[in-house]
């Protein structure tokens, strides 16, 4: 009997991973490959990547672009405008981002706007020591 397929089972998530890998090959931007690798992790690990607005507020400056490979939650406040791309947003997070003058977009929309991935930060909300490294915690690619 064959084994069931591994990896994400959501069709939308699988298509997003393919889009990210294609963007990496086309534009040579390693940030898209790394984001695809994060999204391929098991669901129990991806659940740790959830980020609150307070963390986005702490690690960004006005006008920054941030990618969250999970859901953005509305805990905390945002006092400057930022562009946030994520898989999902809570209702309160959307309201607070827009109230601060920022923008909440999807990851494919970010790829279309900024194919090279320059000046984009990846934020991961992991609090477990085994998943938190400097490389995974916050990355900024400048080209």
Coordinates of C-alpha atoms in Angstrom, one line a residue:
X1 CA 0.0 0.0 0.0
X2 CA 1.5 3.4 -1.0
X3 CA 2.2 6.0 1.7
X4 CA 0.1 9.1 1.7
X5 CA 1.8 12.2 0.3
X6 CA 3.8 14.3 2.7
X7 CA 4.0 18.1 2.9
X8 CA 1.2 20.6 2.9
X9 CA -2.2 19.2 1.8
X10 CA -3.8 22.6 1.1
X11 CA -4.0 23.1 -2.7
X12 CA -3.6 26.9 -2.3
X13 CA -0.4 26.4 -0.2
X14 CA 1.1 24.0 -2.6
X15 CA 0.4 26.4 -5.5
X16 CA 2.0 29.2 -3.5
X17 CA 5.1 27.1 -2.8
X18 CA 5.4 26.4 -6.6
X19 CA 5.0 30.2 -7.3
X20 CA 7.8 31.0 -4.8
X21 CA 10.1 28.5 -6.3
X22 CA 9.4 29.7 -9.8
X23 CA 10.1 33.3 -8.7
X24 CA 13.4 32.2 -7.1
X25 CA 14.5 30.5 -10.4
X26 CA 13.3 33.4 -12.6
X27 CA 14.6 36.4 -10.6
X28 CA 17.4 34.7 -8.6
X29 CA 16.1 36.1 -5.3
X30 CA 17.0 33.6 -2.5
X31 CA 14.3 35.1 -0.2
X32 CA 11.6 33.3 -2.2
X33 CA 13.3 29.9 -2.0
X34 CA 13.7 30.4 1.8
X35 CA 10.0 31.4 2.1
X36 CA 9.0 28.3 0.2
X37 CA 11.1 26.1 2.5
X38 CA 9.4 27.6 5.5
X39 CA 6.0 27.0 4.1
X40 CA 6.9 23.3 3.4
X41 CA 7.5 22.7 7.1
X42 CA 5.0 20.5 9.0
X43 CA 1.9 22.2 10.2
X44 CA 3.0 21.7 13.9
X45 CA 6.1 23.8 13.1
X46 CA 4.3 26.4 10.9
X47 CA 1.9 27.0 13.8
X48 CA 4.8 28.5 15.7
X49 CA 5.4 31.1 13.0
X50 CA 2.3 33.1 13.9
X51 CA 3.2 36.8 14.6
X52 CA 1.5 39.5 16.6
X53 CA 1.4 43.1 15.5
X54 CA 3.5 44.0 18.6
X55 CA 6.4 42.1 17.1
X56 CA 5.9 43.7 13.7
X57 CA 5.9 47.1 15.4
X58 CA 9.1 46.3 17.4
X59 CA 11.2 45.1 14.4
X60 CA 10.1 47.4 11.6
X61 CA 10.6 51.1 10.7
X62 CA 8.0 53.2 8.8
X63 CA 7.7 52.1 5.2
X64 CA 9.2 48.6 5.7
X65 CA 7.9 45.5 3.9
X66 CA 7.5 42.4 6.0
X67 CA 6.5 38.8 5.1
X68 CA 5.0 36.4 7.6
X69 CA 4.8 32.8 6.5
X70 CA 1.8 32.2 8.7
X71 CA -1.1 34.2 10.2
X72 CA -0.8 37.8 11.6
X73 CA -2.7 38.3 14.8
X74 CA -3.9 41.7 16.2
X75 CA -2.4 41.6 19.7
X76 CA -0.5 44.8 20.3
X77 CA -0.5 48.0 18.3
X78 CA 1.1 49.3 15.2
X79 CA 2.2 53.0 15.3
X80 CA 3.8 53.4 11.9
X81 CA 2.8 52.4 8.3
X82 CA 4.3 49.1 7.0
X83 CA 3.4 46.7 4.2
X84 CA 2.7 43.3 5.6
X85 CA 2.4 40.2 3.3
X86 CA 1.1 37.0 5.0
X87 CA -0.8 33.8 4.4
X88 CA -3.7 35.0 6.6
X89 CA -4.7 38.0 8.7
X90 CA -7.0 38.2 11.7
X91 CA -9.8 40.7 11.4
X92 CA -8.4 42.9 14.2
X93 CA -4.9 42.8 12.6
X94 CA -6.3 44.0 9.3
X95 CA -8.1 46.9 11.0
X96 CA -5.0 47.9 12.9
X97 CA -2.6 47.8 9.9
X98 CA -5.0 49.9 7.9
X99 CA -5.5 52.3 10.8
X100 CA -1.8 52.9 11.0
X101 CA -1.6 53.8 7.3
X102 CA -0.1 50.4 6.4
X103 CA -1.1 47.8 3.9
X104 CA -2.0 44.1 4.2
X105 CA -1.3 42.1 1.0
X106 CA -1.0 38.5 -0.1
X107 CA 2.4 36.9 -0.8
X108 CA 1.7 36.5 -4.5
X109 CA 0.9 40.2 -4.7
X110 CA 4.3 41.0 -3.0
X111 CA 6.1 38.8 -5.6
X112 CA 4.4 40.7 -8.4
X113 CA 5.3 44.1 -6.8
X114 CA 8.8 43.2 -5.8
X115 CA 10.1 40.3 -7.8
X116 CA 13.7 40.6 -6.6
X117 CA 12.6 40.6 -3.0
X118 CA 14.8 43.6 -2.1
X119 CA 14.3 45.3 1.2
X120 CA 11.9 42.6 2.5
X121 CA 12.0 41.2 6.0
X122 CA 10.8 37.8 7.0
X123 CA 9.4 37.7 10.5
X124 CA 8.7 34.4 12.3
X125 CA 7.0 34.3 15.7
X126 CA 8.7 31.2 17.0
X127 CA 9.4 31.1 20.8
X128 CA 10.8 27.6 20.9
X129 CA 14.6 27.7 21.2
X130 CA 15.2 24.9 18.7
X131 CA 13.4 26.8 15.9
X132 CA 14.8 30.2 16.7
X133 CA 18.1 31.1 15.0
X134 CA 19.3 34.4 13.8
X135 CA 18.9 33.3 10.2
X136 CA 15.3 32.2 10.7
X137 CA 14.3 35.0 13.1
X138 CA 14.6 38.0 10.9
X139 CA 16.1 38.2 7.4
X140 CA 16.5 41.3 5.3
X141 CA 17.7 40.9 1.7
X142 CA 19.2 44.0 0.2
X143 CA 20.0 44.2 -3.5

